[in-house]
Amino acid sequence: MSDKQLLAAGATHVGQMRKENQDSLMVNVTGFATLPNLFIVADGLGGHNAGSIASIGAIQSFCDFLDGVGGLMSYSDLMADALNHANTQINNKATTNAEYTGMGTTFTSATVVDGFLYFAHVGDSRIYVIKNEIMEQITTDHSSSVVEMVADGLVTEAEARNYPEKVLTRAVGTDFTVEVDKGKLDLTDVTHILLCSDGLTNMVFENNILEIIKTNTDPENIAKQLIDAANTAGGTDNITAIVIKL
């Protein structure tokens, strides 16, 4: 599979319940000197506009690292190093400016090279691949439900009443260091790759996402229809989707 056969498009939307879109994305099919192409979904968290600052800033810091790095390393290692650099930059801003205290972002990045997908990932945004009309999640969600946290003794039942239903256990910028998941996947027989924020997967069942992908040929139309489906289902969060067709 030649990388020139790759078609990609992304879309993002504030949803139906939020006042601000704190999701950010990048669809870059031309890439960098060190990376042939790049796809990113980042879902910011933090009060006021801190979440959007975190998601946009993390992408910018990630790309700055790619522009400045030299030497040879695997694509997944390169993206993991860039993500660690972004973590440092966002954490510095969060710890030196009271307005940004506690801000952070999920960050899911991918590149397609010579028939392989390489990725680096933190948080609960996701990467899926579609192969033989089966949709498979290849990233791990770094989050826990409040029920799991009570069961594990991390919070009491009384404390749980003031917790959201799902709590991120790992994010970019919230701590001085972050553990980055990275990997490589053979794309033989894979027809599509999907990167998305949880604003999509919390609203639309995976089988419905798969049906939208299967019944459309254009990545831009697919991304828009996924956004529409999440909004129709309630749109309780910002929604972002990147569709890569191979």
Short mmCIF file of C-alpha atoms in Angstrom, two decimals:
data_model
loop_
_atom_site.label_atom_id
_atom_site.label_comp_id
_atom_site.label_asym_id
_atom_site.label_seq_id
_atom_site.Cartn_x
_atom_site.Cartn_y
_atom_site.Cartn_z
CA MET A 1 0.00 0.00 0.00
CA SER A 2 1.45 3.33 -1.01
CA ASP A 3 0.98 6.22 1.40
CA LYS A 4 -0.10 8.29 -1.63
CA GLN A 5 -3.33 6.24 -1.70
CA LEU A 6 -4.26 7.63 1.71
CA LEU A 7 -7.34 9.87 1.87
CA ALA A 8 -8.22 11.61 5.11
CA ALA A 9 -10.58 14.21 6.54
CA GLY A 10 -11.57 15.44 9.97
CA ALA A 11 -14.41 17.34 11.59
CA THR A 12 -15.10 18.79 15.02
CA HIS A 13 -18.19 20.30 16.64
CA VAL A 14 -19.03 21.93 19.95
CA GLY A 15 -22.01 19.60 20.45
CA GLN A 16 -25.41 20.50 21.88
CA MET A 17 -24.59 21.13 25.55
CA ARG A 18 -21.22 22.89 25.73
CA LYS A 19 -20.50 26.59 25.15
CA GLU A 20 -16.97 26.05 23.90
CA ASN A 21 -15.23 23.44 21.79
CA GLN A 22 -12.15 22.29 23.69
CA ASP A 23 -11.35 19.53 21.17
CA SER A 24 -8.58 20.11 18.63
CA LEU A 25 -7.45 18.07 15.65
CA MET A 26 -4.80 17.88 12.98
CA VAL A 27 -5.05 16.24 9.57
CA ASN A 28 -1.68 16.62 7.85
CA VAL A 29 -1.14 14.33 4.87
CA THR A 30 2.12 16.02 3.84
CA GLY A 31 3.81 15.54 7.19
CA PHE A 32 7.22 16.65 8.38
CA ALA A 33 10.81 15.81 7.46
CA THR A 34 10.70 13.21 10.25
CA LEU A 35 7.12 12.02 9.78
CA PRO A 36 5.36 11.40 6.42
CA ASN A 37 1.86 12.26 7.66
CA LEU A 38 0.21 13.06 10.95
CA PHE A 39 -3.26 12.76 12.46
CA ILE A 40 -4.12 13.99 15.96
CA VAL A 41 -7.21 14.23 18.16
CA ALA A 42 -6.83 16.12 21.45
CA ASP A 43 -9.70 16.59 23.92
CA GLY A 44 -8.90 19.39 26.36
CA LEU A 45 -9.93 19.59 29.98
CA GLY A 46 -9.92 22.51 32.36
CA GLY A 47 -12.10 25.44 33.38
CA HIS A 48 -13.02 28.33 31.11
CA ASN A 49 -10.81 28.24 28.01
CA ALA A 50 -7.96 26.26 29.61
CA GLY A 51 -9.02 23.03 27.92
CA SER A 52 -8.81 24.48 24.44
CA ILE A 53 -5.49 26.11 25.30
CA ALA A 54 -4.20 22.72 26.45
CA SER A 55 -5.35 20.82 23.37
CA ILE A 56 -4.16 23.44 20.87
CA GLY A 57 -0.92 24.00 22.78
CA ALA A 58 -0.16 20.28 22.99
CA ILE A 59 -0.54 19.90 19.23
CA GLN A 60 1.68 22.92 18.61
CA SER A 61 4.37 21.70 21.02
CA PHE A 62 4.20 18.21 19.50
CA CYS A 63 4.74 19.64 16.01
CA ASP A 64 7.50 21.99 17.19
CA PHE A 65 9.37 18.95 18.49
CA LEU A 66 8.96 17.14 15.16
CA ASP A 67 10.30 20.20 13.32
CA GLY A 68 13.38 20.39 15.50
CA VAL A 69 14.33 16.77 16.12
CA GLY A 70 17.25 15.09 14.35
CA GLY A 71 18.52 11.54 14.11
CA LEU A 72 16.72 8.32 13.34
CA MET A 73 14.25 6.49 15.54
CA SER A 74 11.08 4.48 15.06
CA TYR A 75 7.96 6.49 14.25
CA SER A 76 6.17 5.42 17.42
CA ASP A 77 9.21 6.34 19.55
CA LEU A 78 9.42 9.68 17.76
CA MET A 79 5.77 10.47 18.48
CA ALA A 80 6.12 9.33 22.08
CA ASP A 81 9.10 11.66 22.57
CA ALA A 82 7.16 14.51 20.96
CA LEU A 83 4.23 13.81 23.27
CA ASN A 84 6.48 13.85 26.34
CA HIS A 85 7.79 17.21 25.15
CA ALA A 86 4.20 18.49 24.79
CA ASN A 87 3.42 17.25 28.29
CA THR A 88 6.29 19.27 29.71
CA GLN A 89 5.19 22.42 27.90
CA ILE A 90 1.55 22.17 28.99
CA ASN A 91 2.45 21.25 32.57
CA ASN A 92 4.80 24.24 32.78
CA LYS A 93 2.00 26.55 31.68
CA ALA A 94 -0.47 24.92 34.09
CA THR A 95 1.86 25.25 37.08
CA THR A 96 3.01 28.81 36.42
CA ASN A 97 -0.35 30.43 35.63
CA ALA A 98 -3.14 30.16 38.20
CA GLU A 99 -5.74 30.58 35.47
CA TYR A 100 -4.59 27.30 33.90
CA THR A 101 -4.15 25.22 37.04
CA GLY A 102 -5.11 21.60 36.43
CA MET A 103 -5.53 21.92 32.69
CA GLY A 104 -4.63 19.02 30.42
CA THR A 105 -5.70 17.14 27.35
CA THR A 106 -6.07 13.71 25.88
CA PHE A 107 -3.78 13.20 22.90
CA THR A 108 -4.07 10.48 20.28
CA SER A 109 -1.66 10.66 17.34
CA ALA A 110 -1.07 8.40 14.36
CA THR A 111 0.93 8.12 11.16
CA VAL A 112 0.64 5.67 8.27
CA VAL A 113 3.91 4.52 6.71
CA ASP A 114 4.61 1.65 4.30
CA GLY A 115 1.51 -0.29 5.24
CA PHE A 116 1.81 0.18 8.99
CA LEU A 117 0.05 2.39 11.51
CA TYR A 118 2.23 3.92 14.23
CA PHE A 119 0.62 5.66 17.17
CA ALA A 120 1.27 7.44 20.48
CA HIS A 121 -1.61 7.91 22.88
CA VAL A 122 -2.62 9.33 26.26
CA GLY A 123 -6.19 9.59 27.57
CA ASP A 124 -9.53 8.28 26.37
CA SER A 125 -9.73 9.51 22.81
CA ARG A 126 -9.48 6.47 20.58
CA ILE A 127 -8.08 4.88 17.43
CA TYR A 128 -10.11 2.24 15.62
CA VAL A 129 -9.29 0.21 12.55
CA ILE A 130 -11.88 -1.34 10.25
CA LYS A 131 -10.83 -4.69 8.80
CA ASN A 132 -13.06 -7.28 7.09
CA GLU A 133 -16.04 -5.09 8.10
CA ILE A 134 -15.09 -5.43 11.78
CA MET A 135 -14.27 -2.39 13.91
CA GLU A 136 -11.49 -2.83 16.46
CA GLN A 137 -10.26 -0.35 19.07
CA ILE A 138 -6.46 -0.43 19.20
CA THR A 139 -5.88 2.14 21.95
CA THR A 140 -6.59 1.70 25.65
CA ASP A 141 -8.80 4.20 27.48
CA HIS A 142 -6.94 5.80 30.35
CA SER A 143 -10.06 6.38 32.42
CA SER A 144 -12.04 4.79 35.21
CA SER A 145 -15.73 4.87 35.98
CA VAL A 146 -16.65 6.24 39.38
CA VAL A 147 -18.07 2.78 40.22
CA GLU A 148 -14.63 1.25 39.58
CA MET A 149 -12.98 3.93 41.71
CA VAL A 150 -15.26 3.15 44.65
CA ALA A 151 -14.64 -0.60 44.21
CA ASP A 152 -10.88 0.01 44.18
CA GLY A 153 -11.07 2.16 47.30
CA LEU A 154 -9.84 5.28 45.52
CA VAL A 155 -12.86 7.32 46.57
CA THR A 156 -15.62 6.79 49.13
CA GLU A 157 -19.27 6.44 48.19
CA ALA A 158 -19.88 9.90 49.65
CA GLU A 159 -17.07 11.39 47.55
CA ALA A 160 -18.37 9.57 44.48
CA ARG A 161 -21.57 11.64 44.57
CA ASN A 162 -19.53 14.66 43.47
CA TYR A 163 -17.52 12.84 40.79
CA PRO A 164 -18.39 12.68 37.10
CA GLU A 165 -19.36 9.26 35.79
CA LYS A 166 -15.94 8.82 34.18
CA VAL A 167 -12.59 10.13 35.39
CA LEU A 168 -9.41 10.38 33.31
CA THR A 169 -6.53 8.52 34.92
CA ARG A 170 -3.90 9.84 32.51
CA ALA A 171 -3.73 13.07 30.52
CA VAL A 172 -1.14 15.31 28.90
CA GLY A 173 -0.11 18.25 31.07
CA THR A 174 -1.75 17.35 34.37
CA ASP A 175 1.47 15.95 35.84
CA PHE A 176 5.18 16.65 35.44
CA THR A 177 5.63 13.37 33.57
CA VAL A 178 3.22 11.16 31.66
CA GLU A 179 3.28 7.54 30.55
CA VAL A 180 2.69 7.33 26.81
CA ASP A 181 1.20 4.28 25.10
CA LYS A 182 2.80 3.62 21.72
CA GLY A 183 2.52 0.92 19.11
CA LYS A 184 2.71 -0.34 15.55
CA LEU A 185 0.01 -2.18 13.62
CA ASP A 186 0.10 -4.00 10.29
CA LEU A 187 -2.61 -2.50 8.05
CA THR A 188 -3.04 -5.49 5.75
CA ASP A 189 -6.75 -5.70 4.82
CA VAL A 190 -7.56 -2.56 6.83
CA THR A 191 -9.88 -0.25 4.87
CA HIS A 192 -10.34 2.65 7.32
CA ILE A 193 -8.77 4.17 10.41
CA LEU A 194 -10.82 6.32 12.80
CA LEU A 195 -9.47 8.70 15.44
CA CYS A 196 -12.11 10.26 17.67
CA SER A 197 -12.82 11.95 20.97
CA ASP A 198 -15.18 10.41 23.51
CA GLY A 199 -17.83 12.89 22.45
CA LEU A 200 -18.46 10.51 19.56
CA THR A 201 -18.14 7.14 21.28
CA ASN A 202 -20.20 8.19 24.32
CA MET A 203 -23.08 9.09 22.00
CA VAL A 204 -22.96 6.60 19.12
CA PHE A 205 -22.68 2.82 19.43
CA GLU A 206 -19.72 1.22 17.65
CA ASN A 207 -21.98 -0.79 15.34
CA ASN A 208 -23.65 2.45 14.21
CA ILE A 209 -20.27 4.11 13.68
CA LEU A 210 -19.22 1.13 11.57
CA GLU A 211 -22.41 1.30 9.51
CA ILE A 212 -21.81 4.98 8.71
CA ILE A 213 -18.26 4.19 7.62
CA LYS A 214 -19.31 1.19 5.52
CA THR A 215 -22.06 3.02 3.66
CA ASN A 216 -19.96 6.04 2.61
CA THR A 217 -16.99 6.37 0.31
CA ASP A 218 -15.73 9.87 1.10
CA PRO A 219 -13.84 10.45 4.40
CA GLU A 220 -15.15 14.01 4.67
CA ASN A 221 -18.75 12.84 4.38
CA ILE A 222 -18.11 10.08 6.90
CA ALA A 223 -16.63 12.50 9.45
CA LYS A 224 -19.56 14.89 9.04
CA GLN A 225 -22.12 12.10 9.37
CA LEU A 226 -20.43 10.83 12.54
CA ILE A 227 -20.66 14.33 14.02
CA ASP A 228 -24.31 14.56 13.00
CA ALA A 229 -25.05 11.17 14.59
CA ALA A 230 -23.50 12.23 17.90
CA ASN A 231 -25.44 15.48 17.90
CA THR A 232 -28.67 13.69 17.06
CA ALA A 233 -28.06 11.36 20.01
CA GLY A 234 -27.75 14.32 22.37
CA GLY A 235 -24.33 15.86 21.72
CA THR A 236 -23.49 16.13 25.42
CA ASP A 237 -19.81 16.80 24.73
CA ASN A 238 -17.55 18.23 22.04
CA ILE A 239 -17.23 15.81 19.13
CA THR A 240 -14.21 15.16 16.91
CA ALA A 241 -13.56 12.53 14.27
CA ILE A 242 -10.79 11.90 11.76
CA VAL A 243 -11.40 9.31 9.07
CA ILE A 244 -8.52 7.81 7.07
CA LYS A 245 -9.39 5.72 4.05
CA LEU A 246 -6.76 3.35 2.69
#
